[in-house]
mmCIF file of C-alpha atoms in Angstrom:
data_model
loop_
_atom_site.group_PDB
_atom_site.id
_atom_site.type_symbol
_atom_site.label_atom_id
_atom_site.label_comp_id
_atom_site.label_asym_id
_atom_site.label_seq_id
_atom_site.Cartn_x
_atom_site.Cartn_y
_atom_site.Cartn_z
ATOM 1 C CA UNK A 1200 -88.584 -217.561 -63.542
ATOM 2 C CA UNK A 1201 -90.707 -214.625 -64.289
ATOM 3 C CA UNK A 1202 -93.618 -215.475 -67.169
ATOM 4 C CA UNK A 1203 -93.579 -213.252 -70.088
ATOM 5 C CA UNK A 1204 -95.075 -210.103 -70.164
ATOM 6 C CA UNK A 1205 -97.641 -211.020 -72.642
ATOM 7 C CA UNK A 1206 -98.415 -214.681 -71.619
ATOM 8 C CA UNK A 1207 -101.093 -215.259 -74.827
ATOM 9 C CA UNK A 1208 -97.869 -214.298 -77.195
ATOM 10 C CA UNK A 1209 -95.178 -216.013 -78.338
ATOM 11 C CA UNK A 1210 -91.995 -214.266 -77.253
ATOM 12 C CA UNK A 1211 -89.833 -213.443 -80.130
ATOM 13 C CA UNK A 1212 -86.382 -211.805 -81.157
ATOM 14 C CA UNK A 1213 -86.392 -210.029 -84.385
ATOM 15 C CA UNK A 1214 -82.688 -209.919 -85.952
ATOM 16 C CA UNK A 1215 -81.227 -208.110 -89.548
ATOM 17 C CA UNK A 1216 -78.837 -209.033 -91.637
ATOM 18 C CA UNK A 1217 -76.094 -207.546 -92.786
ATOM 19 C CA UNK A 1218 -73.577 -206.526 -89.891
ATOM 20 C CA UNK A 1219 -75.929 -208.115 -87.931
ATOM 21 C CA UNK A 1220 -75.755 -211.927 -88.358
ATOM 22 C CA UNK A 1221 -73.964 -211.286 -91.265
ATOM 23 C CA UNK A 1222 -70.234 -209.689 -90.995
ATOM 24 C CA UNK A 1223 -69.662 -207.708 -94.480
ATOM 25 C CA UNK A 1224 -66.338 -206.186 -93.537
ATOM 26 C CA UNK A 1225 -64.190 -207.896 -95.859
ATOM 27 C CA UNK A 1226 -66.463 -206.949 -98.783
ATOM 28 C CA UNK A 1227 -66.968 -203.615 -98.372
ATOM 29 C CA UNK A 1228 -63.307 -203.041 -97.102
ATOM 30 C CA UNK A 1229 -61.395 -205.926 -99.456
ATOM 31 C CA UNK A 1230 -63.411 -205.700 -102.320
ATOM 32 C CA UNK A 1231 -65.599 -202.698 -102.522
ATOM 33 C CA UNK A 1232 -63.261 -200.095 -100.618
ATOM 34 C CA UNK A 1233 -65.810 -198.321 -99.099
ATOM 35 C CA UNK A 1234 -67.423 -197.595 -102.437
ATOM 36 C CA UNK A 1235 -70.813 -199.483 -102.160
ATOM 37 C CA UNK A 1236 -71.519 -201.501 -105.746
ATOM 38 C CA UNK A 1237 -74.995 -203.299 -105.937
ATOM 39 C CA UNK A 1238 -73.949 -205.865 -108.196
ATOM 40 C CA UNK A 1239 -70.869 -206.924 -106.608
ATOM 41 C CA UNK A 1240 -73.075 -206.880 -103.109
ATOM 42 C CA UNK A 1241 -75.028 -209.456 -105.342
ATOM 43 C CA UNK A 1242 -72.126 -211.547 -105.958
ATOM 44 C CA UNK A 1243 -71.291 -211.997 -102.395
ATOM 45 C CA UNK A 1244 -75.059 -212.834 -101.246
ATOM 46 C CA UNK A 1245 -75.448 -215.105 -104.237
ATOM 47 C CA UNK A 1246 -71.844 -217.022 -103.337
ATOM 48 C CA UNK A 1247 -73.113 -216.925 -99.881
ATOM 49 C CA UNK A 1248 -69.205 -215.596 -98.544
ATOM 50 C CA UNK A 1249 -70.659 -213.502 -95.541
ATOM 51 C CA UNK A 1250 -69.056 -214.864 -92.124
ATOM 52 C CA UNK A 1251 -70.868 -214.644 -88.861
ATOM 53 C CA UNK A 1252 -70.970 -211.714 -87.047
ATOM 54 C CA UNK A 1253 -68.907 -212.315 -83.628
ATOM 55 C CA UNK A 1254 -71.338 -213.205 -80.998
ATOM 56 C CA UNK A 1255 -74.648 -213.458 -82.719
ATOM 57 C CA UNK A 1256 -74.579 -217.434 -83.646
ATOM 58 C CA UNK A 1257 -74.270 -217.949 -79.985
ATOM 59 C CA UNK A 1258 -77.261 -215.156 -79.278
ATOM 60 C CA UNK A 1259 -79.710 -216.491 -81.535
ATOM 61 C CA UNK A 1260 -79.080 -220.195 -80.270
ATOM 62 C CA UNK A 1261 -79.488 -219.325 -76.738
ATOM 63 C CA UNK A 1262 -82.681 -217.394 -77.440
ATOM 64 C CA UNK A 1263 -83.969 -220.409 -79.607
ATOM 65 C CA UNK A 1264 -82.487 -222.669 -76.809
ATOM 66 C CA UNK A 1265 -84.883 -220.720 -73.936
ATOM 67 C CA UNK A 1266 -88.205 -221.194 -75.924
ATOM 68 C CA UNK A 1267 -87.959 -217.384 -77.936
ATOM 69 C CA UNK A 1268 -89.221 -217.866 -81.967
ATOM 70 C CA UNK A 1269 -86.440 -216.118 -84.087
ATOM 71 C CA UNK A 1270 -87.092 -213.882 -86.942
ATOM 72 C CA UNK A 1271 -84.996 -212.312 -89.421
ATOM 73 C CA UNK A 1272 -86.078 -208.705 -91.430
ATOM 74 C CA UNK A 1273 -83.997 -207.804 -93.529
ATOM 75 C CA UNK A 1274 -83.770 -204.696 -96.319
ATOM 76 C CA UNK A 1275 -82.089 -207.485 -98.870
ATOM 77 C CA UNK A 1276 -84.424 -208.013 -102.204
ATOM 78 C CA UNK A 1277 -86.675 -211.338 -102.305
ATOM 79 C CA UNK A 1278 -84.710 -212.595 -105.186
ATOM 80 C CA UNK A 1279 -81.807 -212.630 -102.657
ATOM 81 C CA UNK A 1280 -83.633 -214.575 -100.251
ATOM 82 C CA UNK A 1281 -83.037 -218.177 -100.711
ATOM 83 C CA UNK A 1282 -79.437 -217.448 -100.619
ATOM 84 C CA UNK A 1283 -79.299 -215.466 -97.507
ATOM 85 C CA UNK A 1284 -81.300 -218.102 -95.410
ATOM 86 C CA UNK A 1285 -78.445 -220.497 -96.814
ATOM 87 C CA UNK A 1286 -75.491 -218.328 -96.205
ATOM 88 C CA UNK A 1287 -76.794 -217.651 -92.478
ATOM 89 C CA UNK A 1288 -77.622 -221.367 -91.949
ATOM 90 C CA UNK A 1289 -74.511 -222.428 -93.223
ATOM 91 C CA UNK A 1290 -72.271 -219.859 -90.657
ATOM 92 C CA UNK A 1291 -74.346 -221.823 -87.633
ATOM 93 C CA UNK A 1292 -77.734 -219.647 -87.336
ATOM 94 C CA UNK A 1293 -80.494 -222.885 -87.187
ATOM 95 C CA UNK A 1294 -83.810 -222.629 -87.827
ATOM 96 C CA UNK A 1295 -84.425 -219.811 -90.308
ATOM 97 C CA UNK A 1296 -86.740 -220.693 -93.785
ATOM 98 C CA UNK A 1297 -89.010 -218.783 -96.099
ATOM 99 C CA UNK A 1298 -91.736 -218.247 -93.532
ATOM 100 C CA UNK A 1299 -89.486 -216.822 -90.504
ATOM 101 C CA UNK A 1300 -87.113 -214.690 -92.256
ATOM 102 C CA UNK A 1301 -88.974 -211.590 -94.380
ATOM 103 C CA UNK A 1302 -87.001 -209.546 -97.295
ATOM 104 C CA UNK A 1303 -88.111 -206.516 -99.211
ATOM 105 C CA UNK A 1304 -90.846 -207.980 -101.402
ATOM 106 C CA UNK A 1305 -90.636 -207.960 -105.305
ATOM 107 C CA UNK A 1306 -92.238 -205.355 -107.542
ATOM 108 C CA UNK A 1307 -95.673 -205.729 -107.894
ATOM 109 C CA UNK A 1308 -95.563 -208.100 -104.894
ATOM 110 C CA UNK A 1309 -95.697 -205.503 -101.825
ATOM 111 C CA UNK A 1310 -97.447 -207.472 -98.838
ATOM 112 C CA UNK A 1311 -101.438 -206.061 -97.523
ATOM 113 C CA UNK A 1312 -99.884 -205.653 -93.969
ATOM 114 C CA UNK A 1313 -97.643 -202.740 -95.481
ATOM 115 C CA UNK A 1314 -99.201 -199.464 -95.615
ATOM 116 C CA UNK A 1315 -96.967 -197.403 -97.512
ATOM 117 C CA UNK A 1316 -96.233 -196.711 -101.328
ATOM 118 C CA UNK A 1317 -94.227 -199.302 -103.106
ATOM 119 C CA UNK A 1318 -92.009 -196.645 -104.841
ATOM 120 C CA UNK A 1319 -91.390 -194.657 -101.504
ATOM 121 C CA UNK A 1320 -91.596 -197.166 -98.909
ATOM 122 C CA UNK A 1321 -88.181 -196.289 -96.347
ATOM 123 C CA UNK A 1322 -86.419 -199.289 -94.403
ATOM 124 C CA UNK A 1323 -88.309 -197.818 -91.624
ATOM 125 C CA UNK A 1324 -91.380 -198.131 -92.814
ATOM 126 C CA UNK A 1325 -91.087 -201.690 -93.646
ATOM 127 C CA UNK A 1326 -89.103 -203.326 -90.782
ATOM 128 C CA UNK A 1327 -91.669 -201.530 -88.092
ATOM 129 C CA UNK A 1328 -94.511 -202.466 -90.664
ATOM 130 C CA UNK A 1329 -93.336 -205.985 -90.410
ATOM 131 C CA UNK A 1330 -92.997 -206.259 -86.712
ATOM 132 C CA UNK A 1331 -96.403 -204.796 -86.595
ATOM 133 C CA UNK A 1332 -97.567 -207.511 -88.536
ATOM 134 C CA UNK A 1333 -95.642 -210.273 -86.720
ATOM 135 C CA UNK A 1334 -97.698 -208.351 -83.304
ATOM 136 C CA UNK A 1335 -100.808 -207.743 -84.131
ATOM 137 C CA UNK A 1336 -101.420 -210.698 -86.919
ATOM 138 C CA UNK A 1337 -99.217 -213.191 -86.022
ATOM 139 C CA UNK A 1338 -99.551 -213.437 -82.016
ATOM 140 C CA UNK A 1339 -95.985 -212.446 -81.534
ATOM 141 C CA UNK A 1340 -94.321 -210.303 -78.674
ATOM 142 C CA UNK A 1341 -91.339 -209.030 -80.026
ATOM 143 C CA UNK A 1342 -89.404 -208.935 -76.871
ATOM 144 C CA UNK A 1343 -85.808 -207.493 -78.740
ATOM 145 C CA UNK A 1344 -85.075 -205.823 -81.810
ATOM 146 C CA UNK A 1345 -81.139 -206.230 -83.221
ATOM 147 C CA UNK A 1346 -79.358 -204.219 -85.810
ATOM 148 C CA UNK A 1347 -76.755 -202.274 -86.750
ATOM 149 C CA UNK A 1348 -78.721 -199.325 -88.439
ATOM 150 C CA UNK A 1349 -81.327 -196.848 -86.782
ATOM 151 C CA UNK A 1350 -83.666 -197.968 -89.527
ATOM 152 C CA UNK A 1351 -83.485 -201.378 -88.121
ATOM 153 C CA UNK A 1352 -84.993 -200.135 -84.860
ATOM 154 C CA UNK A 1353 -87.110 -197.323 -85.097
ATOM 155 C CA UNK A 1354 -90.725 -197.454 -85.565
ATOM 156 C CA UNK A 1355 -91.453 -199.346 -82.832
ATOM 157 C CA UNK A 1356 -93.054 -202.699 -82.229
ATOM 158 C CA UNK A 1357 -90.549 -203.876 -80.118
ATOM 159 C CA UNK A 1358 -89.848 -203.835 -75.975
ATOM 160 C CA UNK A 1359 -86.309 -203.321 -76.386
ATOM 161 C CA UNK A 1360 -83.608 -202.403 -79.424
ATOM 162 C CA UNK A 1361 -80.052 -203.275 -79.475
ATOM 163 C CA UNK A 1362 -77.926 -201.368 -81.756
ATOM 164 C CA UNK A 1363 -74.953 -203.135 -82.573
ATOM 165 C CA UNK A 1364 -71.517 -201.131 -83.700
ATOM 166 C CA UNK A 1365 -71.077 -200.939 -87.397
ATOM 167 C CA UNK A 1366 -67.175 -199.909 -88.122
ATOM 168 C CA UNK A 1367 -67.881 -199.919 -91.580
ATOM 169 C CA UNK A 1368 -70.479 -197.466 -92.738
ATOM 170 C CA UNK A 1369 -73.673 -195.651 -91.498
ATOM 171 C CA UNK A 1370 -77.056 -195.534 -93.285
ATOM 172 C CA UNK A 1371 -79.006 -192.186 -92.872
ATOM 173 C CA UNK A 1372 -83.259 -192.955 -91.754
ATOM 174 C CA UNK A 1373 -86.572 -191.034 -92.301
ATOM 175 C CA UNK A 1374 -87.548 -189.665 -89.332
ATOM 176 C CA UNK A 1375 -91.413 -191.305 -88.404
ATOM 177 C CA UNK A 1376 -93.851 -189.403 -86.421
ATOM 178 C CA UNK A 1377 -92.021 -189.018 -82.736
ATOM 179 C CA UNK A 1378 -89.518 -191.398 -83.441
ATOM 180 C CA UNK A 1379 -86.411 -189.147 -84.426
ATOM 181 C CA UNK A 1380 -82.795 -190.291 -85.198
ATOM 182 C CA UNK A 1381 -81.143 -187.680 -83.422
ATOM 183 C CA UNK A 1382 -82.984 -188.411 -79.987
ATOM 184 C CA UNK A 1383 -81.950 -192.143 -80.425
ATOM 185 C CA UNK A 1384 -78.426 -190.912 -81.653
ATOM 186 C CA UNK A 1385 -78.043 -189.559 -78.230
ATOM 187 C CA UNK A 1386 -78.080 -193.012 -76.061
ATOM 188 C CA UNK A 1387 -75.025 -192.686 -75.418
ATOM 189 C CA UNK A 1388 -73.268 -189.504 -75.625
ATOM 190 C CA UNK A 1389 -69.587 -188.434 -75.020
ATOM 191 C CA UNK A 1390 -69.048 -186.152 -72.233
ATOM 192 C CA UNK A 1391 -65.574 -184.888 -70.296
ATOM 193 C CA UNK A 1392 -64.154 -186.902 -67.635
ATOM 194 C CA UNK A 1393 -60.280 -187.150 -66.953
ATOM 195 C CA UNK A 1394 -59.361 -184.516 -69.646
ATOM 196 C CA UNK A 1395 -61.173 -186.834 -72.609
ATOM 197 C CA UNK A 1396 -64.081 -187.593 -74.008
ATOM 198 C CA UNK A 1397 -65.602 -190.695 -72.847
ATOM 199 C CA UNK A 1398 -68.942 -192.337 -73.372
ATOM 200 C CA UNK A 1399 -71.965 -191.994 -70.817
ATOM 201 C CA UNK A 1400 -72.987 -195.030 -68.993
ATOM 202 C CA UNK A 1401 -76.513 -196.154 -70.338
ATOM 203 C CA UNK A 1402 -79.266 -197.476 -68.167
ATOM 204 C CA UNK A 1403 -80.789 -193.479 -66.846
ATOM 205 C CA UNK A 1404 -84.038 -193.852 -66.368
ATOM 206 C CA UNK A 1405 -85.741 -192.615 -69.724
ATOM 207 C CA UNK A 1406 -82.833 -194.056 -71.442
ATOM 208 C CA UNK A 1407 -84.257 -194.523 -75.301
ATOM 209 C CA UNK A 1408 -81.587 -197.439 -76.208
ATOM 210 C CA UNK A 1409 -80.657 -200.636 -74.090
ATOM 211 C CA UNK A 1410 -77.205 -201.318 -74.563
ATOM 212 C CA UNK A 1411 -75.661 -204.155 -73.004
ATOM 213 C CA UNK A 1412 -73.640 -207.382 -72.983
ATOM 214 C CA UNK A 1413 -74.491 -210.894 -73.913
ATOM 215 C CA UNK A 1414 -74.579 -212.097 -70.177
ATOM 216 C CA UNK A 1415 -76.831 -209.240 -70.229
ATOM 217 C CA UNK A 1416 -78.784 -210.324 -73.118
ATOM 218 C CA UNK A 1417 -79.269 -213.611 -71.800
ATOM 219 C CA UNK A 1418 -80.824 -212.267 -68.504
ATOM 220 C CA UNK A 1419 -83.464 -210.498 -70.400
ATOM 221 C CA UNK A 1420 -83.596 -213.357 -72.229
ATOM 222 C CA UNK A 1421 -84.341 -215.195 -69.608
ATOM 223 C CA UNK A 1422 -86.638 -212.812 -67.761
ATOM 224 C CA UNK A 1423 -89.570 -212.957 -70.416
ATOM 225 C CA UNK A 1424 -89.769 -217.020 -70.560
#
């Protein structure tokens, strides 16, 4: 089995939240009907009624299972944070605390590793500030990046993304310097075959996204041990 690429780090997956380990379908459809309310979001962290998000329970243990630290970032508010950790550990995830799983910091509270202005700061800017922090301070290698957004994966700091479907809704992202939504929107675009559209095949050489499926995730896994 092939050593990880960057033997003096620890090999790490870095995971988000919502629609990510977290499946908010039935709130936003059931409850919310597609018209997003803050508080009522806060109701459903608080009373910690977020099911697991098919597949990812059995993702995160394998990684943890094959040596890989597991890290949550996620664009919830730190006052939400001791109830997310319990709502995730409670729907199987093990192993996530204060110290492993990072939420958008409280006002007046906005960590030194974050460079941008508290009252501008974009999801971007703190999920790749983050990962650049769990790189270069924390002697991590953040081998895969997972989440359902653009924001969750752009920004870099990462050796591969996986974007996840979201059926639910889709969150617009500041563009950073040369890393632009549209380019990554384009990892897998339709084209004509049979008289429909269908979906290219990913894996071109160049290709900006790696898509693939868990058997596949567990080979990569399994690849930087």
């Amino acid at each position: 089995m092939r050593a990880a690429r960057h033997s003096h780090k620890t090999p790490a997956i870095v995971v988000d939240t919502d629609d990510t380990m977290l499946f908010t379908y039935d709130m936003e459809v059931g409850d919310m009907h597609f018209v997003f309310d803050p508080a009522e979001q806060d109701v459903w962290v608080e009373g910690k009624k977020f099911t697991a998000t098919p597949g990812m329970v059995d993702l995160v243990t394998t990684a943890q299972r094959l040596g890989f630290a597991v890290i949550g970032i996620t664009g919830r508010s730190d006052a939400q944070k001791a109830a997310s950790i319990e709502n995730v550990t409670d729907v199987g995830y093990p192993g996530f605390t204060a110290a492993n799983y990072y939420t958008k910091w409280p006002t007046g509270a906005q960590p030194s590793y974050i460079s941008c202005a508290t009252s501008s700061c974009t999801t971007v800017e703190f999920k790749a500030g983050t990962r650049r922090h769990l790189e270069q301070d924390l002697g991590y290698d953040v081998v895969l990046n997972v989440g359902d957004q653009w924001s969750d994966l752009q920004g870099g700091y990462a050796d591969h993304t996986q974007k996840l479907p979201n059926p639910t809704y889709y969150l617009p992202s500041a563009d950073l310097p040369g890393v632009h939504e549209p380019r990554l929107a384009l990892a897998q675009p339709l084209h004509h075959e049979g008289g429909r559209l269908q979906r290219t095949r990913p894996g071109r050489r160049g290709h900006p996204e790696h898509r693939c499926g868990q058997e596949d995730h567990r080979r990569l896994l399994r690849r930087h041990r």
